[in-house]
PDB file of C-alpha atoms in Angstrom:
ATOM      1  CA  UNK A   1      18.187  -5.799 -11.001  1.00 50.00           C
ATOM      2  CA  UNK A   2      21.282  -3.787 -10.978  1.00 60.00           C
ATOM      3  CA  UNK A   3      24.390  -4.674  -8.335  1.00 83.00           C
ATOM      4  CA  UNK A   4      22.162  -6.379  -4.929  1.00 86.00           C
ATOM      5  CA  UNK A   5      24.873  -3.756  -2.597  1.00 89.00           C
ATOM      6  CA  UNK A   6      24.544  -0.871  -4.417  1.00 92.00           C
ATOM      7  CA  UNK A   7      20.525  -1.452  -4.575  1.00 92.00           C
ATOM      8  CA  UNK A   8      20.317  -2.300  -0.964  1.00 94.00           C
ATOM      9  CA  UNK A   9      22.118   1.116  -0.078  1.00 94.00           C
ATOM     10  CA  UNK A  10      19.768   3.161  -2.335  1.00 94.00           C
ATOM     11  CA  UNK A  11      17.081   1.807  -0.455  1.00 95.00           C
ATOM     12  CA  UNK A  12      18.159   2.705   2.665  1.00 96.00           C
ATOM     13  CA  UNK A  13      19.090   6.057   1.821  1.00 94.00           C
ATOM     14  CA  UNK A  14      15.124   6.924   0.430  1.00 93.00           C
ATOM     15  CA  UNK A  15      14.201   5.027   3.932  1.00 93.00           C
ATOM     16  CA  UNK A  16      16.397   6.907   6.279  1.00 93.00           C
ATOM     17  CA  UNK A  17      17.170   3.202   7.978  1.00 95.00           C
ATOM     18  CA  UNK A  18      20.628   2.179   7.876  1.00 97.00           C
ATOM     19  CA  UNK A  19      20.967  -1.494   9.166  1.00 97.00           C
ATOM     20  CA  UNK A  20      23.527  -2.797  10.947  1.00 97.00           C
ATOM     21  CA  UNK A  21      22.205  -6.390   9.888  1.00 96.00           C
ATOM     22  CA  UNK A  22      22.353  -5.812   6.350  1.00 95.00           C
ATOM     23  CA  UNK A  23      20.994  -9.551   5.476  1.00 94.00           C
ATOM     24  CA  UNK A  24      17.295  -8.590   7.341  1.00 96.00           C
ATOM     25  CA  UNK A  25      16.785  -6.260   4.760  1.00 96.00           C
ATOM     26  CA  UNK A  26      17.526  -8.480   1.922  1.00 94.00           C
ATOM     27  CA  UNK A  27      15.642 -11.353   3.075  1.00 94.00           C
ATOM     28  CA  UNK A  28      12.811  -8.882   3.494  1.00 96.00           C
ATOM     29  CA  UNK A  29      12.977  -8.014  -0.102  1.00 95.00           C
ATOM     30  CA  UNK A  30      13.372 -11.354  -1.818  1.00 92.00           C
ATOM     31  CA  UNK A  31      10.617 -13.413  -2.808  1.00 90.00           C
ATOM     32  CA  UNK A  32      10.000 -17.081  -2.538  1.00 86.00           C
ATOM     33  CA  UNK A  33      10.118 -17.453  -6.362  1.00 84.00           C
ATOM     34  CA  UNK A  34      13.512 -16.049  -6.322  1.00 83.00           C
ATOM     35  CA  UNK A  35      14.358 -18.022  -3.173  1.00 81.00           C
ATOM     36  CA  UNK A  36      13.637 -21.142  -4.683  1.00 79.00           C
ATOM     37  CA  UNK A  37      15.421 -20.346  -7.937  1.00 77.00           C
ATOM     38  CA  UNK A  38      18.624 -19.711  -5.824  1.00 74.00           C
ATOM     39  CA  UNK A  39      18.124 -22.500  -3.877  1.00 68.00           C
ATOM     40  CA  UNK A  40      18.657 -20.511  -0.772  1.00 58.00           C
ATOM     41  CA  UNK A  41      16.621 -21.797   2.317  1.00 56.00           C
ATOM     42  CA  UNK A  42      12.895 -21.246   2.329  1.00 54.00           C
ATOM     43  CA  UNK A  43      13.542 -19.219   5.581  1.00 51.00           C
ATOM     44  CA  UNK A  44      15.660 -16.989   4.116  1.00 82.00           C
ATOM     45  CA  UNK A  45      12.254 -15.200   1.564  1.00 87.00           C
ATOM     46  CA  UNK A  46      10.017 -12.559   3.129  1.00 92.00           C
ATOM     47  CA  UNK A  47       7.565 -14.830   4.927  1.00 92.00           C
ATOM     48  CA  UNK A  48       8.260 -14.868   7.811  1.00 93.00           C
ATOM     49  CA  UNK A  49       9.549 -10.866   8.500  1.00 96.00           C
ATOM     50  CA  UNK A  50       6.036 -10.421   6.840  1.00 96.00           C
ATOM     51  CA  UNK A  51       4.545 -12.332   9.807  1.00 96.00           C
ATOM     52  CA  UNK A  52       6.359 -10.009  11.982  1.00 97.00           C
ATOM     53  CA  UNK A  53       5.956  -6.634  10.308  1.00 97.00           C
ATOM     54  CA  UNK A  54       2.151  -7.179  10.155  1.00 96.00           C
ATOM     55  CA  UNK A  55       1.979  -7.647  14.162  1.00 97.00           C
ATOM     56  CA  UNK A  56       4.427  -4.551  14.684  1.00 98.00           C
ATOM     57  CA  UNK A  57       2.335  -2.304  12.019  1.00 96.00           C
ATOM     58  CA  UNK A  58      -0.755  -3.345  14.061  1.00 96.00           C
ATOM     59  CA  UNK A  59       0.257  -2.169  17.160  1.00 97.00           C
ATOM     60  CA  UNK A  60       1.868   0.782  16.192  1.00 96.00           C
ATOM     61  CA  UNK A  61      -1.378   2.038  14.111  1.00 93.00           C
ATOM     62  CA  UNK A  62      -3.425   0.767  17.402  1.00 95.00           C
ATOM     63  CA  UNK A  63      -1.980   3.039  19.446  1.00 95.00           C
ATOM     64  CA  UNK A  64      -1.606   5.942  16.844  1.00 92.00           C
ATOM     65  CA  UNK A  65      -4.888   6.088  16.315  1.00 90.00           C
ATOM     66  CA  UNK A  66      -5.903   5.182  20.358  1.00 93.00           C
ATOM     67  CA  UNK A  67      -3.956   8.270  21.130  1.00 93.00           C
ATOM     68  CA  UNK A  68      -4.919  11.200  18.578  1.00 88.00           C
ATOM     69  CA  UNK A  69      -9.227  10.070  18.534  1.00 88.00           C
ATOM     70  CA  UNK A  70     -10.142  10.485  22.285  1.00 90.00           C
ATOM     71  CA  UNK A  71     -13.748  10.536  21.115  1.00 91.00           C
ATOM     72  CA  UNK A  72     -13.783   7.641  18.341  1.00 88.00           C
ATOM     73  CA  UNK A  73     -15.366   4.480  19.525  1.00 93.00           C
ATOM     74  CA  UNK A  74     -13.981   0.455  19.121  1.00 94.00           C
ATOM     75  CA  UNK A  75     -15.551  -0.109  16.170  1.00 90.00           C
ATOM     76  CA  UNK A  76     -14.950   3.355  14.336  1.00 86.00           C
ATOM     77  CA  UNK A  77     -11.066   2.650  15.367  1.00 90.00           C
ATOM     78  CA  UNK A  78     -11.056  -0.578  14.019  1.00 90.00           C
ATOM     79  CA  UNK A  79     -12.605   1.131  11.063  1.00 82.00           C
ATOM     80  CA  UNK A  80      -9.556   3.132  10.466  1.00 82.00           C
ATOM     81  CA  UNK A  81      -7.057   0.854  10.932  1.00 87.00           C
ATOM     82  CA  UNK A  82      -8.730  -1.052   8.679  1.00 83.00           C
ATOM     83  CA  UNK A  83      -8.324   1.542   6.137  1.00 77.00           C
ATOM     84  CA  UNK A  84      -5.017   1.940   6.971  1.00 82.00           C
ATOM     85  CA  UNK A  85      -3.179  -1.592   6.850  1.00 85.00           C
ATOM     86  CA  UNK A  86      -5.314  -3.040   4.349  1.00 80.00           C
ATOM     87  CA  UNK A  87      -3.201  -4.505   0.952  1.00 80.00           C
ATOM     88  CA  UNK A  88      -4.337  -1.872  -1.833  1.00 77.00           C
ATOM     89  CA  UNK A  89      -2.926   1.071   1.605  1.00 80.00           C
ATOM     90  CA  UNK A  90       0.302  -0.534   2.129  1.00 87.00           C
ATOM     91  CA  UNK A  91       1.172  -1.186  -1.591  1.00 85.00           C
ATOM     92  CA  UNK A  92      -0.136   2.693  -2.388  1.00 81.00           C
ATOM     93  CA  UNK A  93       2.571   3.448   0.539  1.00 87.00           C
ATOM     94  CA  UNK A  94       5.245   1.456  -0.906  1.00 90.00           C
ATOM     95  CA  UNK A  95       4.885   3.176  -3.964  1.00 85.00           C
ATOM     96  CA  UNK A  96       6.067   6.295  -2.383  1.00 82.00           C
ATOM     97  CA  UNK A  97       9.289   4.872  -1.781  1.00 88.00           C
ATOM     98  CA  UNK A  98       9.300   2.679  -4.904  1.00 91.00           C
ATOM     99  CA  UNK A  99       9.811  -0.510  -2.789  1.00 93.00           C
ATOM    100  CA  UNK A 100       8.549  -2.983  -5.909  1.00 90.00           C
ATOM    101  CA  UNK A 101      11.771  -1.581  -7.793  1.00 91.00           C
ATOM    102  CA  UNK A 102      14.002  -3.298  -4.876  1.00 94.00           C
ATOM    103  CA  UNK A 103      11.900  -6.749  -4.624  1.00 92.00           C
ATOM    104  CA  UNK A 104      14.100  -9.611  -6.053  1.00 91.00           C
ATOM    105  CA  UNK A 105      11.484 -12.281  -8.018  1.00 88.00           C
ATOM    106  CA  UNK A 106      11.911 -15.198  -9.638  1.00 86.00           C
ATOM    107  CA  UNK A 107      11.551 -15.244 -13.738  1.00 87.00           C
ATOM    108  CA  UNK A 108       8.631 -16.628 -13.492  1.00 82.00           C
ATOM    109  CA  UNK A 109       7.027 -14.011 -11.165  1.00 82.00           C
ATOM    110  CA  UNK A 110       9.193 -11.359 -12.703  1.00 81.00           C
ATOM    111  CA  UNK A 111       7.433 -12.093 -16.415  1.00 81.00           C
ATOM    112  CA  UNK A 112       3.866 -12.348 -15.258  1.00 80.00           C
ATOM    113  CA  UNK A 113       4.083  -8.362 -13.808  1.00 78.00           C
ATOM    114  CA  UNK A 114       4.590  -9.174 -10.239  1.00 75.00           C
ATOM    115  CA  UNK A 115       6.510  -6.105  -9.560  1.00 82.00           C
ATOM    116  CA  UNK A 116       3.651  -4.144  -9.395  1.00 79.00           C
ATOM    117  CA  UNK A 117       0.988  -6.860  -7.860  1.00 83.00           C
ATOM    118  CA  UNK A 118       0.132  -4.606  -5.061  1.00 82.00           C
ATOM    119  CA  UNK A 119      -0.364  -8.361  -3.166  1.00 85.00           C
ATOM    120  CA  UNK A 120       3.657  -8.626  -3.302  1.00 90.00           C
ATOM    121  CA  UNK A 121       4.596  -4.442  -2.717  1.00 91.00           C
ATOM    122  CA  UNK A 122       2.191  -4.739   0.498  1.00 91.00           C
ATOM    123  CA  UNK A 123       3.779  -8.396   1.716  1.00 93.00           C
ATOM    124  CA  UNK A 124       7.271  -6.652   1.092  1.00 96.00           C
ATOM    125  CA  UNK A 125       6.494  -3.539   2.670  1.00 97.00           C
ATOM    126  CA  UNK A 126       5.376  -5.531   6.132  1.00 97.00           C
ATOM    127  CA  UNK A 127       8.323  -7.792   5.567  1.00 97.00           C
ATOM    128  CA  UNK A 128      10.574  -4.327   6.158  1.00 98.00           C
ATOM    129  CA  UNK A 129       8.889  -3.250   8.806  1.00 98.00           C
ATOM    130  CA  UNK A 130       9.649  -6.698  10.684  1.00 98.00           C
ATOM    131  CA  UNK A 131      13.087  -6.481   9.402  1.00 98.00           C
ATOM    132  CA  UNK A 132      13.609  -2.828  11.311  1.00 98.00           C
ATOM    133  CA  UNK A 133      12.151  -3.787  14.387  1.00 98.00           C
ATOM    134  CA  UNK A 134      14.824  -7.135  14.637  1.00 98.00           C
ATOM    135  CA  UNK A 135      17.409  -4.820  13.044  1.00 98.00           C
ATOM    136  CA  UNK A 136      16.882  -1.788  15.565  1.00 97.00           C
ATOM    137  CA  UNK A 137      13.572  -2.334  18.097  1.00 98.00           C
ATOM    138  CA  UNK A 138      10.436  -0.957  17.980  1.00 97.00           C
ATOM    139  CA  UNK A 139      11.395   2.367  18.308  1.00 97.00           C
ATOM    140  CA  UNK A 140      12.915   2.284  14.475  1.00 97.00           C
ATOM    141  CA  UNK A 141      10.334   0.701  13.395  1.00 98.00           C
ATOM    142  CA  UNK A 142       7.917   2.884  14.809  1.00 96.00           C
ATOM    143  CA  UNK A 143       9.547   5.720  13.165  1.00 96.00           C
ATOM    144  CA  UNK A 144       9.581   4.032   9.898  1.00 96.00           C
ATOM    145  CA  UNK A 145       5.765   3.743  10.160  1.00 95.00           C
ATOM    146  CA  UNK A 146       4.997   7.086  10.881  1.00 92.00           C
ATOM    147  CA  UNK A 147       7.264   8.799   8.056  1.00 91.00           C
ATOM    148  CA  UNK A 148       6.227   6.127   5.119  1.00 91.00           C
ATOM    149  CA  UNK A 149       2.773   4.712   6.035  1.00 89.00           C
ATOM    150  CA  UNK A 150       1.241   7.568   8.177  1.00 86.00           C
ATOM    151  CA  UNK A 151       2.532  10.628   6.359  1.00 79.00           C
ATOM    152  CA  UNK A 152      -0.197  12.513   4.411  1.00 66.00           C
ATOM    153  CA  UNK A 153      -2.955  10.089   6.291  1.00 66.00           C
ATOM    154  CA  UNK A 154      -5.696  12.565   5.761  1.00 61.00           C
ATOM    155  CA  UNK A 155      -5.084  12.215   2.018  1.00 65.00           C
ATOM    156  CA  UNK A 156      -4.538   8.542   2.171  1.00 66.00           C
ATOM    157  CA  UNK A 157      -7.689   7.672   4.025  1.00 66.00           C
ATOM    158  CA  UNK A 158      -9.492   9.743   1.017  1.00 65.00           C
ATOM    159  CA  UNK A 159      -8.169   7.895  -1.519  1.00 67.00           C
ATOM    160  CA  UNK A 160      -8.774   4.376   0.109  1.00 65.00           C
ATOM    161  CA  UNK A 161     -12.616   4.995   1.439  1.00 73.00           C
ATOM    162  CA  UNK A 162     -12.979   7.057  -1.780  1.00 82.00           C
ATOM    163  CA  UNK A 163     -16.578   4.516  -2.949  1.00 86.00           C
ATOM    164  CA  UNK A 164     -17.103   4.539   0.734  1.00 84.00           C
ATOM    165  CA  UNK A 165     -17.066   8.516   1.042  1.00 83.00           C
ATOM    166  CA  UNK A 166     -18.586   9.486  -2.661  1.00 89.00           C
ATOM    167  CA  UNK A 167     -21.457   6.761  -1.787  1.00 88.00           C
ATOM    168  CA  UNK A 168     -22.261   8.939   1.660  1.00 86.00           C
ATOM    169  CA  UNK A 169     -22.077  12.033  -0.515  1.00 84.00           C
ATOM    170  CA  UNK A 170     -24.789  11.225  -2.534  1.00 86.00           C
ATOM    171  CA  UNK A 171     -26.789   9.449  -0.015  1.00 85.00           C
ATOM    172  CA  UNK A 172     -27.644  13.170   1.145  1.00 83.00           C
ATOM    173  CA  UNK A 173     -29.471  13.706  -2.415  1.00 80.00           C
ATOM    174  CA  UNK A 174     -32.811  12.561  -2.730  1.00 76.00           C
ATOM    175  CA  UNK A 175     -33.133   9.942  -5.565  1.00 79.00           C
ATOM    176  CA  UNK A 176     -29.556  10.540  -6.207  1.00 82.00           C
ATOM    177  CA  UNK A 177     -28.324   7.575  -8.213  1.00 88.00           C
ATOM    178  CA  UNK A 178     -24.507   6.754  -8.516  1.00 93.00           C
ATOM    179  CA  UNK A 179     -22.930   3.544 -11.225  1.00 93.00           C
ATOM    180  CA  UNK A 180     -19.819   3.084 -12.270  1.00 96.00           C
ATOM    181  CA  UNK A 181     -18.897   1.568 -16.227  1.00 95.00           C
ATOM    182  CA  UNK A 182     -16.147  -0.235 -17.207  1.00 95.00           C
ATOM    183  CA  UNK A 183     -15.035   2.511 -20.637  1.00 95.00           C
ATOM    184  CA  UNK A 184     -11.476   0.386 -21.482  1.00 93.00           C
ATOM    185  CA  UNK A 185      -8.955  -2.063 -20.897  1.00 92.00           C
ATOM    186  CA  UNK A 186      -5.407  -2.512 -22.127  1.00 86.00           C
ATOM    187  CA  UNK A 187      -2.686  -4.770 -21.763  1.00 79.00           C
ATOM    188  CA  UNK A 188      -2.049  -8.701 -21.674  1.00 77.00           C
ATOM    189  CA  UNK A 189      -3.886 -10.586 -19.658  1.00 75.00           C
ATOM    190  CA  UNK A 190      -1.446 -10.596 -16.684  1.00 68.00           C
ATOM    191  CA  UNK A 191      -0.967  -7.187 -16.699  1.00 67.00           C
ATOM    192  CA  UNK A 192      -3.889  -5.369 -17.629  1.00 78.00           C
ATOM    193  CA  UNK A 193      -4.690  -1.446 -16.674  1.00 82.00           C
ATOM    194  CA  UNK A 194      -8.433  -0.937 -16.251  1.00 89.00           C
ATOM    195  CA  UNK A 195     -10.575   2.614 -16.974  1.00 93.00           C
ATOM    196  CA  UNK A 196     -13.447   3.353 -15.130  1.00 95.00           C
ATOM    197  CA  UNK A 197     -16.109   6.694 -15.371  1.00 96.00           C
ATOM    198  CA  UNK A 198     -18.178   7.459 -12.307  1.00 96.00           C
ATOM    199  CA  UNK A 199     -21.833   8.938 -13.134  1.00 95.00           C
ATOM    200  CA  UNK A 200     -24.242  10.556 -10.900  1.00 92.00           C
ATOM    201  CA  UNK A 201     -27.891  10.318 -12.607  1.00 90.00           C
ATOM    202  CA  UNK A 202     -25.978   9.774 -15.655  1.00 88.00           C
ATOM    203  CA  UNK A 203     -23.302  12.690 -15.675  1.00 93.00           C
ATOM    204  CA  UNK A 204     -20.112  12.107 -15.641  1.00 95.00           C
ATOM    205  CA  UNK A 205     -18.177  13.139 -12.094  1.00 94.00           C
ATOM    206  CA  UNK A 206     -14.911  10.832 -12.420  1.00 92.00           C
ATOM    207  CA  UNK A 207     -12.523   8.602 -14.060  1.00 93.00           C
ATOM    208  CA  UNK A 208      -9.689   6.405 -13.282  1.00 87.00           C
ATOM    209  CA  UNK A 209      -7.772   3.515 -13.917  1.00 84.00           C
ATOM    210  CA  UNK A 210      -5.965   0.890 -12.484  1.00 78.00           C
ATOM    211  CA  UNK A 211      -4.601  -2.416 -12.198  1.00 73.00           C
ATOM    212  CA  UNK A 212      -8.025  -3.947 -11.272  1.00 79.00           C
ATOM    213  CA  UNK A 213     -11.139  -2.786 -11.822  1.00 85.00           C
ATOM    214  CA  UNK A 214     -11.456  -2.099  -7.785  1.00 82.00           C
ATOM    215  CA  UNK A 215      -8.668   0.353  -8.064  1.00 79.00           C
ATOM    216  CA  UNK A 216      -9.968   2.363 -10.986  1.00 85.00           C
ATOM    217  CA  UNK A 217     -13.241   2.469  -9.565  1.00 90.00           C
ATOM    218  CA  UNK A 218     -11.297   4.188  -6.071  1.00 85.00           C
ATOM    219  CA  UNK A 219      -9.814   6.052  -8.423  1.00 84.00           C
ATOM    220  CA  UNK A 220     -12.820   7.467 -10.137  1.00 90.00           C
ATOM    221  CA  UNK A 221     -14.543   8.004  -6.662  1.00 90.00           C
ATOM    222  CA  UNK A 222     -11.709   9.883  -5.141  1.00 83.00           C
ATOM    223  CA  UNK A 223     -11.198  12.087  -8.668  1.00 86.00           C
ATOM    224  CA  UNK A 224     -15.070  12.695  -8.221  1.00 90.00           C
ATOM    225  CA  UNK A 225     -14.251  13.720  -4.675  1.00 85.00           C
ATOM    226  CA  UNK A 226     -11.588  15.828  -5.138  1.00 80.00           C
ATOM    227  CA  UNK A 227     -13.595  17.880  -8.165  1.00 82.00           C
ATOM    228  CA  UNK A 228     -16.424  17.956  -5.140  1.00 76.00           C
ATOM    229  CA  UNK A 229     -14.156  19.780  -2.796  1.00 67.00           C
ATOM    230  CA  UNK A 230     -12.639  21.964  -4.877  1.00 58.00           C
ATOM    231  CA  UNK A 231      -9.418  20.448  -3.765  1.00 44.00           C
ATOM    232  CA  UNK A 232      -5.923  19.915  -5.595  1.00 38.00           C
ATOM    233  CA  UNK A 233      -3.970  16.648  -5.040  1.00 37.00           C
ATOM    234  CA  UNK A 234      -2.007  16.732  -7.690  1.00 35.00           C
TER     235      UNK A 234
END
């Protein structure tokens, strides 16, 4: 990665977060492969501001979501938040701001494509958010969440129940019947993209691809969506 300062101050310019701790936010973006390479303290990786971030993200979507669905029962609000915090969400948020590009990684991890494991860009992600609330209180933090993990929810939420949503859709057809085929795969082993199609009574509604085959089935579901709509997301 290029000069650590100069990286560091990139990042906070896309984030709008300038820390007066400037050592939270690297610890937040180094990994334990790279810790241990360094031989810096195993306190000093993510872990533990990943601990952190994940209770502050909680409460802050909690109480989002408490606040703007008056009418949405417990479970239906744990439903969303759900939605909203789980690992493939975060790591599709983190993309927006290109957080993997920032992540410091061991060779090791570095080689085998963990810069774009959505398992790491999601741990990293929470790991900032932990690193903002220390750095400036809850109120930062807070903010943070709303601009890069709330922003476009509507949209989000789409994309992540896509299967979920697609699957309801076609529920309302009598003998409706929906499959999705694995068409391709490319790559080496540890870093392998994925194509899915989507069929409805065997015609072709979607595609997409991904680094799983989870992902490019969501992908395929919300494309199938989107053509449903008559919507434009691109």
């Amino acid at each position: 990665m290029r000069n650590i300062k100069e990286a560091l101050k990139e990042l906070q310019e896309k984030m709008g977060y300038f820390y007066q701790d400037e050592d939270l936010l690297k610890q937040a973006l180094t990994h334990s492969s790279f810790a241990n390479e360094q031989k810096i303290n195993k306190l000093r990786d993510y872990e533990r501001l990943e601990f952190l971030g994940d209770a502050v993200l909680e409460l802050v979507t909690s109480e989002f979501l408490y606040m703007k669905n008056e009418n949405l029962l417990e479970g239906e609000l744990t439903r969303m938040r759900a939605s909203m915090v789980c690992e493939p969400a975060l790591a599709y948020c983190a993309r927006d701001i290109g957080l993997g590009n920032y992540v410091m990684l061991g060779k090791g991890e570095e080689a085998t494509g963990g810069r774009k494991r959505d398992s790491i860009t999601s741990d990293v992600l929470e790991a900032v958010i932990g690193s903002i609330y220390l750095d400036g209180g809850l109120e930062s933090a807070k903010k943070f969440i709303y601009q890069f993990v709330m922003s476009d929810l509507e949209h989000k939420i789409l994309f992540l129940d896509s299967k979920t949503l697609l699957q309801e859709e076609v529920q309302k057809q009598n003998n409706a019947q929906l499959h999705y085929e694995l068409v391709g795969e490319h790559g080496p082993d540890h870093n392998k993209e994925f194509f899915v199609n989507v069929y409805l009574n065997n015609a072709l509604i979607g595609s997409g691809s991904g680094k799983t085959k989870k992902s490019a089935e969501q992908q395929a579901a919300y494309n199938a969506l989107i053509k449903q709509k008559g919507m434009d997301m691109s």
